[in-house]
Amino acid sequence: MNLRACIASLYLAALCGAAPAQAEPQAVPRAVPSVDLRSYLGKWYEIARLPRFYQRYCVSDSIALYTQRDAHTIAIENSCRTENGDIRTAHGTAEPVSGSNNAKLQVTFLPPFSADYWIIGLAPDYSWSVVGSPGRKSLWILSRTPQLAPAALDQARAIAKAEGYPIDRLVYTPQTGGQAPSR
């Protein structure tokens, strides 16, 4: 083997060795078996979330209000408090995905764009919920009350972790009860 072939072989071997091993694709998260939409409607307080650009101005008091718009559509009103104390609000709609028993929704805030909203964890009494996107870029832990009991939060976090979400990146949302955040 000449020197040029030997160097080329070593270079190729180094490249192959440096290439990351192909990880097996992770299965998509599992949604809960079914959701009673009437029980799911109402006010939800955001307890924690993965950071997303569209919530970059939200510093506290993030709340979601879901109401029945018509037989197939849920109206969404999301609000949060910004650093200067103003309330920022976004309006959208959600529609259940056929065949998901209402556990997967298509959410639209800016037509024609929509996003997947999968309910991956839900307390039997609908007191808390874990919602994520199948790509694991979005995640919210929601509660019917401004604070979530530590045991319930641990359970919600465990569900998210088991489904492959990076819970170490969660941002916890202060719920101040309407008080402007301290600066």
mmCIF file with all atom_site columns, C-alpha atoms in Angstrom:
data_model
loop_
_atom_site.group_PDB
_atom_site.id
_atom_site.type_symbol
_atom_site.label_atom_id
_atom_site.label_alt_id
_atom_site.label_comp_id
_atom_site.label_asym_id
_atom_site.label_entity_id
_atom_site.label_seq_id
_atom_site.pdbx_PDB_ins_code
_atom_site.Cartn_x
_atom_site.Cartn_y
_atom_site.Cartn_z
_atom_site.occupancy
_atom_site.B_iso_or_equiv
_atom_site.pdbx_formal_charge
_atom_site.auth_seq_id
_atom_site.auth_comp_id
_atom_site.auth_asym_id
_atom_site.auth_atom_id
_atom_site.pdbx_PDB_model_num
ATOM 1   C CA . MET A 1 1   ? 0.000   0.000  0.000  1.00 0.00 ? 1   MET A CA 1
ATOM 2   C CA . ASN A 1 2   ? 1.502   3.339  -0.951 1.00 0.00 ? 2   ASN A CA 1
ATOM 3   C CA . LEU A 1 3   ? 1.644   6.287  1.451  1.00 0.00 ? 3   LEU A CA 1
ATOM 4   C CA . ARG A 1 4   ? -1.220  8.149  -0.255 1.00 0.00 ? 4   ARG A CA 1
ATOM 5   C CA . ALA A 1 5   ? -3.568  5.116  0.014  1.00 0.00 ? 5   ALA A CA 1
ATOM 6   C CA . CYS A 1 6   ? -2.525  4.557  3.638  1.00 0.00 ? 6   CYS A CA 1
ATOM 7   C CA . ILE A 1 7   ? -3.283  8.191  4.572  1.00 0.00 ? 7   ILE A CA 1
ATOM 8   C CA . ALA A 1 8   ? -6.608  8.057  2.725  1.00 0.00 ? 8   ALA A CA 1
ATOM 9   C CA . SER A 1 9   ? -7.531  4.850  4.587  1.00 0.00 ? 9   SER A CA 1
ATOM 10  C CA . LEU A 1 10  ? -6.627  6.395  7.954  1.00 0.00 ? 10  LEU A CA 1
ATOM 11  C CA . TYR A 1 11  ? -8.585  9.541  7.098  1.00 0.00 ? 11  TYR A CA 1
ATOM 12  C CA . LEU A 1 12  ? -11.633 7.491  6.092  1.00 0.00 ? 12  LEU A CA 1
ATOM 13  C CA . ALA A 1 13  ? -11.373 5.382  9.256  1.00 0.00 ? 13  ALA A CA 1
ATOM 14  C CA . ALA A 1 14  ? -11.158 8.543  11.372 1.00 0.00 ? 14  ALA A CA 1
ATOM 15  C CA . LEU A 1 15  ? -14.216 10.009 9.670  1.00 0.00 ? 15  LEU A CA 1
ATOM 16  C CA . CYS A 1 16  ? -16.205 6.838  10.221 1.00 0.00 ? 16  CYS A CA 1
ATOM 17  C CA . GLY A 1 17  ? -15.150 6.689  13.843 1.00 0.00 ? 17  GLY A CA 1
ATOM 18  C CA . ALA A 1 18  ? -16.035 10.344 14.384 1.00 0.00 ? 18  ALA A CA 1
ATOM 19  C CA . ALA A 1 19  ? -19.507 9.997  12.899 1.00 0.00 ? 19  ALA A CA 1
ATOM 20  C CA . PRO A 1 20  ? -22.154 9.761  15.584 1.00 0.00 ? 20  PRO A CA 1
ATOM 21  C CA . ALA A 1 21  ? -23.830 6.414  15.939 1.00 0.00 ? 21  ALA A CA 1
ATOM 22  C CA . GLN A 1 22  ? -27.339 6.473  14.595 1.00 0.00 ? 22  GLN A CA 1
ATOM 23  C CA . ALA A 1 23  ? -29.699 6.437  17.537 1.00 0.00 ? 23  ALA A CA 1
ATOM 24  C CA . GLU A 1 24  ? -32.896 4.546  17.099 1.00 0.00 ? 24  GLU A CA 1
ATOM 25  C CA . PRO A 1 25  ? -35.703 6.967  16.386 1.00 0.00 ? 25  PRO A CA 1
ATOM 26  C CA . GLN A 1 26  ? -37.689 7.684  19.516 1.00 0.00 ? 26  GLN A CA 1
ATOM 27  C CA . ALA A 1 27  ? -41.354 6.826  19.220 1.00 0.00 ? 27  ALA A CA 1
ATOM 28  C CA . VAL A 1 28  ? -43.779 9.725  19.259 1.00 0.00 ? 28  VAL A CA 1
ATOM 29  C CA . PRO A 1 29  ? -45.211 10.568 22.672 1.00 0.00 ? 29  PRO A CA 1
ATOM 30  C CA . ARG A 1 30  ? -48.344 8.754  23.728 1.00 0.00 ? 30  ARG A CA 1
ATOM 31  C CA . ALA A 1 31  ? -51.475 10.770 24.257 1.00 0.00 ? 31  ALA A CA 1
ATOM 32  C CA . VAL A 1 32  ? -53.891 9.765  26.991 1.00 0.00 ? 32  VAL A CA 1
ATOM 33  C CA . PRO A 1 33  ? -56.543 7.251  25.830 1.00 0.00 ? 33  PRO A CA 1
ATOM 34  C CA . SER A 1 34  ? -59.394 9.775  25.824 1.00 0.00 ? 34  SER A CA 1
ATOM 35  C CA . VAL A 1 35  ? -60.446 13.211 27.031 1.00 0.00 ? 35  VAL A CA 1
ATOM 36  C CA . ASP A 1 36  ? -63.930 14.412 27.969 1.00 0.00 ? 36  ASP A CA 1
ATOM 37  C CA . LEU A 1 37  ? -63.817 17.838 26.349 1.00 0.00 ? 37  LEU A CA 1
ATOM 38  C CA . ARG A 1 38  ? -66.581 19.247 28.538 1.00 0.00 ? 38  ARG A CA 1
ATOM 39  C CA . SER A 1 39  ? -64.488 18.398 31.599 1.00 0.00 ? 39  SER A CA 1
ATOM 40  C CA . TYR A 1 40  ? -61.348 19.813 29.963 1.00 0.00 ? 40  TYR A CA 1
ATOM 41  C CA . LEU A 1 41  ? -62.912 23.193 29.151 1.00 0.00 ? 41  LEU A CA 1
ATOM 42  C CA . GLY A 1 42  ? -62.380 26.104 31.497 1.00 0.00 ? 42  GLY A CA 1
ATOM 43  C CA . LYS A 1 43  ? -59.442 27.917 33.036 1.00 0.00 ? 43  LYS A CA 1
ATOM 44  C CA . TRP A 1 44  ? -55.959 26.405 33.259 1.00 0.00 ? 44  TRP A CA 1
ATOM 45  C CA . TYR A 1 45  ? -52.949 27.958 34.977 1.00 0.00 ? 45  TYR A CA 1
ATOM 46  C CA . GLU A 1 46  ? -49.556 27.349 33.441 1.00 0.00 ? 46  GLU A CA 1
ATOM 47  C CA . ILE A 1 47  ? -47.290 25.804 36.070 1.00 0.00 ? 47  ILE A CA 1
ATOM 48  C CA . ALA A 1 48  ? -44.297 25.118 33.826 1.00 0.00 ? 48  ALA A CA 1
ATOM 49  C CA . ARG A 1 49  ? -43.357 25.070 30.148 1.00 0.00 ? 49  ARG A CA 1
ATOM 50  C CA . LEU A 1 50  ? -40.530 24.472 27.763 1.00 0.00 ? 50  LEU A CA 1
ATOM 51  C CA . PRO A 1 51  ? -39.270 27.822 26.462 1.00 0.00 ? 51  PRO A CA 1
ATOM 52  C CA . ARG A 1 52  ? -40.810 28.792 23.114 1.00 0.00 ? 52  ARG A CA 1
ATOM 53  C CA . PHE A 1 53  ? -40.327 31.983 21.112 1.00 0.00 ? 53  PHE A CA 1
ATOM 54  C CA . TYR A 1 54  ? -44.026 32.875 21.150 1.00 0.00 ? 54  TYR A CA 1
ATOM 55  C CA . GLN A 1 55  ? -43.992 33.047 24.964 1.00 0.00 ? 55  GLN A CA 1
ATOM 56  C CA . ARG A 1 56  ? -40.737 34.992 25.225 1.00 0.00 ? 56  ARG A CA 1
ATOM 57  C CA . TYR A 1 57  ? -42.497 38.047 26.686 1.00 0.00 ? 57  TYR A CA 1
ATOM 58  C CA . CYS A 1 58  ? -44.406 36.077 29.330 1.00 0.00 ? 58  CYS A CA 1
ATOM 59  C CA . VAL A 1 59  ? -42.908 36.402 32.809 1.00 0.00 ? 59  VAL A CA 1
ATOM 60  C CA . SER A 1 60  ? -45.860 35.396 35.008 1.00 0.00 ? 60  SER A CA 1
ATOM 61  C CA . ASP A 1 61  ? -49.567 34.673 35.252 1.00 0.00 ? 61  ASP A CA 1
ATOM 62  C CA . SER A 1 62  ? -49.870 32.571 32.100 1.00 0.00 ? 62  SER A CA 1
ATOM 63  C CA . ILE A 1 63  ? -53.438 31.335 31.837 1.00 0.00 ? 63  ILE A CA 1
ATOM 64  C CA . ALA A 1 64  ? -55.358 29.414 29.178 1.00 0.00 ? 64  ALA A CA 1
ATOM 65  C CA . LEU A 1 65  ? -59.129 29.627 28.909 1.00 0.00 ? 65  LEU A CA 1
ATOM 66  C CA . TYR A 1 66  ? -60.900 27.016 26.778 1.00 0.00 ? 66  TYR A CA 1
ATOM 67  C CA . THR A 1 67  ? -64.570 27.439 25.846 1.00 0.00 ? 67  THR A CA 1
ATOM 68  C CA . GLN A 1 68  ? -66.842 25.533 23.467 1.00 0.00 ? 68  GLN A CA 1
ATOM 69  C CA . ARG A 1 69  ? -67.224 27.583 20.297 1.00 0.00 ? 69  ARG A CA 1
ATOM 70  C CA . ASP A 1 70  ? -69.407 25.142 18.365 1.00 0.00 ? 70  ASP A CA 1
ATOM 71  C CA . ALA A 1 71  ? -69.912 21.396 18.093 1.00 0.00 ? 71  ALA A CA 1
ATOM 72  C CA . HIS A 1 72  ? -66.386 20.799 16.771 1.00 0.00 ? 72  HIS A CA 1
ATOM 73  C CA . THR A 1 73  ? -64.350 23.826 17.809 1.00 0.00 ? 73  THR A CA 1
ATOM 74  C CA . ILE A 1 74  ? -62.867 25.073 21.065 1.00 0.00 ? 74  ILE A CA 1
ATOM 75  C CA . ALA A 1 75  ? -62.095 28.767 21.471 1.00 0.00 ? 75  ALA A CA 1
ATOM 76  C CA . ILE A 1 76  ? -58.758 29.491 23.149 1.00 0.00 ? 76  ILE A CA 1
ATOM 77  C CA . GLU A 1 77  ? -57.718 32.614 25.005 1.00 0.00 ? 77  GLU A CA 1
ATOM 78  C CA . ASN A 1 78  ? -54.137 32.548 26.269 1.00 0.00 ? 78  ASN A CA 1
ATOM 79  C CA . SER A 1 79  ? -52.903 35.401 28.415 1.00 0.00 ? 79  SER A CA 1
ATOM 80  C CA . CYS A 1 80  ? -49.791 36.253 30.380 1.00 0.00 ? 80  CYS A CA 1
ATOM 81  C CA . ARG A 1 81  ? -48.186 39.128 32.203 1.00 0.00 ? 81  ARG A CA 1
ATOM 82  C CA . THR A 1 82  ? -45.185 40.813 30.599 1.00 0.00 ? 82  THR A CA 1
ATOM 83  C CA . GLU A 1 83  ? -42.179 42.274 32.391 1.00 0.00 ? 83  GLU A CA 1
ATOM 84  C CA . ASN A 1 84  ? -43.725 45.752 32.480 1.00 0.00 ? 84  ASN A CA 1
ATOM 85  C CA . GLY A 1 85  ? -46.948 44.380 34.007 1.00 0.00 ? 85  GLY A CA 1
ATOM 86  C CA . ASP A 1 86  ? -49.091 44.475 30.868 1.00 0.00 ? 86  ASP A CA 1
ATOM 87  C CA . ILE A 1 87  ? -51.325 41.549 29.983 1.00 0.00 ? 87  ILE A CA 1
ATOM 88  C CA . ARG A 1 88  ? -50.640 40.000 26.587 1.00 0.00 ? 88  ARG A CA 1
ATOM 89  C CA . THR A 1 89  ? -53.458 37.929 25.041 1.00 0.00 ? 89  THR A CA 1
ATOM 90  C CA . ALA A 1 90  ? -53.652 35.564 22.082 1.00 0.00 ? 90  ALA A CA 1
ATOM 91  C CA . HIS A 1 91  ? -56.845 34.084 20.641 1.00 0.00 ? 91  HIS A CA 1
ATOM 92  C CA . GLY A 1 92  ? -57.068 30.832 18.747 1.00 0.00 ? 92  GLY A CA 1
ATOM 93  C CA . THR A 1 93  ? -59.095 27.712 18.122 1.00 0.00 ? 93  THR A CA 1
ATOM 94  C CA . ALA A 1 94  ? -58.635 24.000 18.600 1.00 0.00 ? 94  ALA A CA 1
ATOM 95  C CA . GLU A 1 95  ? -60.262 21.039 16.914 1.00 0.00 ? 95  GLU A CA 1
ATOM 96  C CA . PRO A 1 96  ? -60.005 17.401 17.987 1.00 0.00 ? 96  PRO A CA 1
ATOM 97  C CA . VAL A 1 97  ? -58.039 15.135 15.668 1.00 0.00 ? 97  VAL A CA 1
ATOM 98  C CA . SER A 1 98  ? -60.276 12.418 14.237 1.00 0.00 ? 98  SER A CA 1
ATOM 99  C CA . GLY A 1 99  ? -59.730 9.060  15.917 1.00 0.00 ? 99  GLY A CA 1
ATOM 100 C CA . SER A 1 100 ? -57.858 10.475 18.941 1.00 0.00 ? 100 SER A CA 1
ATOM 101 C CA . ASN A 1 101 ? -60.796 10.404 21.378 1.00 0.00 ? 101 ASN A CA 1
ATOM 102 C CA . ASN A 1 102 ? -60.183 14.135 21.891 1.00 0.00 ? 102 ASN A CA 1
ATOM 103 C CA . ALA A 1 103 ? -56.670 13.568 23.291 1.00 0.00 ? 103 ALA A CA 1
ATOM 104 C CA . LYS A 1 104 ? -55.020 15.221 20.279 1.00 0.00 ? 104 LYS A CA 1
ATOM 105 C CA . LEU A 1 105 ? -55.996 18.660 19.078 1.00 0.00 ? 105 LEU A CA 1
ATOM 106 C CA . GLN A 1 106 ? -55.014 20.853 16.151 1.00 0.00 ? 106 GLN A CA 1
ATOM 107 C CA . VAL A 1 107 ? -54.530 24.372 17.487 1.00 0.00 ? 107 VAL A CA 1
ATOM 108 C CA . THR A 1 108 ? -54.560 27.466 15.292 1.00 0.00 ? 108 THR A CA 1
ATOM 109 C CA . PHE A 1 109 ? -53.591 30.975 16.353 1.00 0.00 ? 109 PHE A CA 1
ATOM 110 C CA . LEU A 1 110 ? -52.579 32.359 12.972 1.00 0.00 ? 110 LEU A CA 1
ATOM 111 C CA . PRO A 1 111 ? -54.447 30.718 10.087 1.00 0.00 ? 111 PRO A CA 1
ATOM 112 C CA . PRO A 1 112 ? -53.588 28.781 8.037  1.00 0.00 ? 112 PRO A CA 1
ATOM 113 C CA . PHE A 1 113 ? -50.860 27.536 10.393 1.00 0.00 ? 113 PHE A CA 1
ATOM 114 C CA . SER A 1 114 ? -51.738 24.975 13.041 1.00 0.00 ? 114 SER A CA 1
ATOM 115 C CA . ALA A 1 115 ? -49.866 23.025 15.676 1.00 0.00 ? 115 ALA A CA 1
ATOM 116 C CA . ASP A 1 116 ? -50.288 19.706 17.436 1.00 0.00 ? 116 ASP A CA 1
ATOM 117 C CA . TYR A 1 117 ? -51.531 19.858 21.034 1.00 0.00 ? 117 TYR A CA 1
ATOM 118 C CA . TRP A 1 118 ? -51.402 16.394 22.557 1.00 0.00 ? 118 TRP A CA 1
ATOM 119 C CA . ILE A 1 119 ? -52.657 15.711 26.056 1.00 0.00 ? 119 ILE A CA 1
ATOM 120 C CA . ILE A 1 120 ? -50.063 13.226 27.333 1.00 0.00 ? 120 ILE A CA 1
ATOM 121 C CA . GLY A 1 121 ? -51.008 13.317 31.008 1.00 0.00 ? 121 GLY A CA 1
ATOM 122 C CA . LEU A 1 122 ? -54.251 14.074 32.794 1.00 0.00 ? 122 LEU A CA 1
ATOM 123 C CA . ALA A 1 123 ? -55.343 13.733 36.403 1.00 0.00 ? 123 ALA A CA 1
ATOM 124 C CA . PRO A 1 124 ? -58.463 11.561 36.762 1.00 0.00 ? 124 PRO A CA 1
ATOM 125 C CA . ASP A 1 125 ? -60.325 14.572 38.211 1.00 0.00 ? 125 ASP A CA 1
ATOM 126 C CA . TYR A 1 126 ? -58.982 16.915 35.494 1.00 0.00 ? 126 TYR A CA 1
ATOM 127 C CA . SER A 1 127 ? -57.132 18.977 38.125 1.00 0.00 ? 127 SER A CA 1
ATOM 128 C CA . TRP A 1 128 ? -53.884 19.001 36.117 1.00 0.00 ? 128 TRP A CA 1
ATOM 129 C CA . SER A 1 129 ? -52.771 18.230 32.597 1.00 0.00 ? 129 SER A CA 1
ATOM 130 C CA . VAL A 1 130 ? -49.541 17.659 30.682 1.00 0.00 ? 130 VAL A CA 1
ATOM 131 C CA . VAL A 1 131 ? -49.621 18.853 27.088 1.00 0.00 ? 131 VAL A CA 1
ATOM 132 C CA . GLY A 1 132 ? -46.932 18.486 24.471 1.00 0.00 ? 132 GLY A CA 1
ATOM 133 C CA . SER A 1 133 ? -46.140 18.476 20.801 1.00 0.00 ? 133 SER A CA 1
ATOM 134 C CA . PRO A 1 134 ? -45.123 15.211 19.112 1.00 0.00 ? 134 PRO A CA 1
ATOM 135 C CA . GLY A 1 135 ? -41.718 16.683 18.224 1.00 0.00 ? 135 GLY A CA 1
ATOM 136 C CA . ARG A 1 136 ? -41.124 17.386 21.930 1.00 0.00 ? 136 ARG A CA 1
ATOM 137 C CA . LYS A 1 137 ? -40.376 21.065 21.336 1.00 0.00 ? 137 LYS A CA 1
ATOM 138 C CA . SER A 1 138 ? -43.428 22.266 23.256 1.00 0.00 ? 138 SER A CA 1
ATOM 139 C CA . LEU A 1 139 ? -44.560 21.148 26.690 1.00 0.00 ? 139 LEU A CA 1
ATOM 140 C CA . TRP A 1 140 ? -46.852 22.640 29.287 1.00 0.00 ? 140 TRP A CA 1
ATOM 141 C CA . ILE A 1 141 ? -47.833 21.509 32.759 1.00 0.00 ? 141 ILE A CA 1
ATOM 142 C CA . LEU A 1 142 ? -51.224 23.015 33.544 1.00 0.00 ? 142 LEU A CA 1
ATOM 143 C CA . SER A 1 143 ? -53.332 23.134 36.693 1.00 0.00 ? 143 SER A CA 1
ATOM 144 C CA . ARG A 1 144 ? -56.852 24.217 37.592 1.00 0.00 ? 144 ARG A CA 1
ATOM 145 C CA . THR A 1 145 ? -55.343 26.158 40.500 1.00 0.00 ? 145 THR A CA 1
ATOM 146 C CA . PRO A 1 146 ? -52.504 28.724 40.527 1.00 0.00 ? 146 PRO A CA 1
ATOM 147 C CA . GLN A 1 147 ? -50.239 26.283 42.351 1.00 0.00 ? 147 GLN A CA 1
ATOM 148 C CA . LEU A 1 148 ? -49.884 22.540 41.917 1.00 0.00 ? 148 LEU A CA 1
ATOM 149 C CA . ALA A 1 149 ? -49.243 20.275 44.897 1.00 0.00 ? 149 ALA A CA 1
ATOM 150 C CA . PRO A 1 150 ? -45.653 18.952 44.883 1.00 0.00 ? 150 PRO A CA 1
ATOM 151 C CA . ALA A 1 151 ? -46.781 15.319 44.507 1.00 0.00 ? 151 ALA A CA 1
ATOM 152 C CA . ALA A 1 152 ? -48.949 16.193 41.496 1.00 0.00 ? 152 ALA A CA 1
ATOM 153 C CA . LEU A 1 153 ? -46.129 18.234 39.945 1.00 0.00 ? 153 LEU A CA 1
ATOM 154 C CA . ASP A 1 154 ? -43.752 15.308 40.428 1.00 0.00 ? 154 ASP A CA 1
ATOM 155 C CA . GLN A 1 155 ? -46.264 13.018 38.723 1.00 0.00 ? 155 GLN A CA 1
ATOM 156 C CA . ALA A 1 156 ? -46.717 15.420 35.802 1.00 0.00 ? 156 ALA A CA 1
ATOM 157 C CA . ARG A 1 157 ? -42.948 15.816 35.402 1.00 0.00 ? 157 ARG A CA 1
ATOM 158 C CA . ALA A 1 158 ? -42.498 12.023 35.509 1.00 0.00 ? 158 ALA A CA 1
ATOM 159 C CA . ILE A 1 159 ? -45.030 11.597 32.694 1.00 0.00 ? 159 ILE A CA 1
ATOM 160 C CA . ALA A 1 160 ? -43.248 14.191 30.574 1.00 0.00 ? 160 ALA A CA 1
ATOM 161 C CA . LYS A 1 161 ? -39.861 12.602 31.244 1.00 0.00 ? 161 LYS A CA 1
ATOM 162 C CA . ALA A 1 162 ? -41.169 9.104  30.427 1.00 0.00 ? 162 ALA A CA 1
ATOM 163 C CA . GLU A 1 163 ? -42.433 10.456 27.092 1.00 0.00 ? 163 GLU A CA 1
ATOM 164 C CA . GLY A 1 164 ? -39.003 11.858 26.247 1.00 0.00 ? 164 GLY A CA 1
ATOM 165 C CA . TYR A 1 165 ? -39.442 15.567 26.966 1.00 0.00 ? 165 TYR A CA 1
ATOM 166 C CA . PRO A 1 166 ? -36.399 17.477 28.283 1.00 0.00 ? 166 PRO A CA 1
ATOM 167 C CA . ILE A 1 167 ? -37.818 18.369 31.690 1.00 0.00 ? 167 ILE A CA 1
ATOM 168 C CA . ASP A 1 168 ? -34.469 19.786 32.800 1.00 0.00 ? 168 ASP A CA 1
ATOM 169 C CA . ARG A 1 169 ? -35.297 22.750 30.528 1.00 0.00 ? 169 ARG A CA 1
ATOM 170 C CA . LEU A 1 170 ? -38.676 23.512 32.119 1.00 0.00 ? 170 LEU A CA 1
ATOM 171 C CA . VAL A 1 171 ? -39.368 27.138 33.021 1.00 0.00 ? 171 VAL A CA 1
ATOM 172 C CA . TYR A 1 172 ? -41.650 27.512 36.052 1.00 0.00 ? 172 TYR A CA 1
ATOM 173 C CA . THR A 1 173 ? -44.342 30.158 35.777 1.00 0.00 ? 173 THR A CA 1
ATOM 174 C CA . PRO A 1 174 ? -45.061 32.394 38.773 1.00 0.00 ? 174 PRO A CA 1
ATOM 175 C CA . GLN A 1 175 ? -48.761 32.905 39.377 1.00 0.00 ? 175 GLN A CA 1
ATOM 176 C CA . THR A 1 176 ? -49.029 36.194 41.258 1.00 0.00 ? 176 THR A CA 1
ATOM 177 C CA . GLY A 1 177 ? -52.793 36.481 41.406 1.00 0.00 ? 177 GLY A CA 1
ATOM 178 C CA . GLY A 1 178 ? -52.777 39.649 39.355 1.00 0.00 ? 178 GLY A CA 1
ATOM 179 C CA . GLN A 1 179 ? -49.879 41.407 41.053 1.00 0.00 ? 179 GLN A CA 1
ATOM 180 C CA . ALA A 1 180 ? -47.281 42.819 38.696 1.00 0.00 ? 180 ALA A CA 1
ATOM 181 C CA . PRO A 1 181 ? -43.999 40.920 38.927 1.00 0.00 ? 181 PRO A CA 1
ATOM 182 C CA . SER A 1 182 ? -41.336 42.556 41.057 1.00 0.00 ? 182 SER A CA 1
ATOM 183 C CA . ARG A 1 183 ? -38.428 44.006 39.132 1.00 0.00 ? 183 ARG A CA 1
#
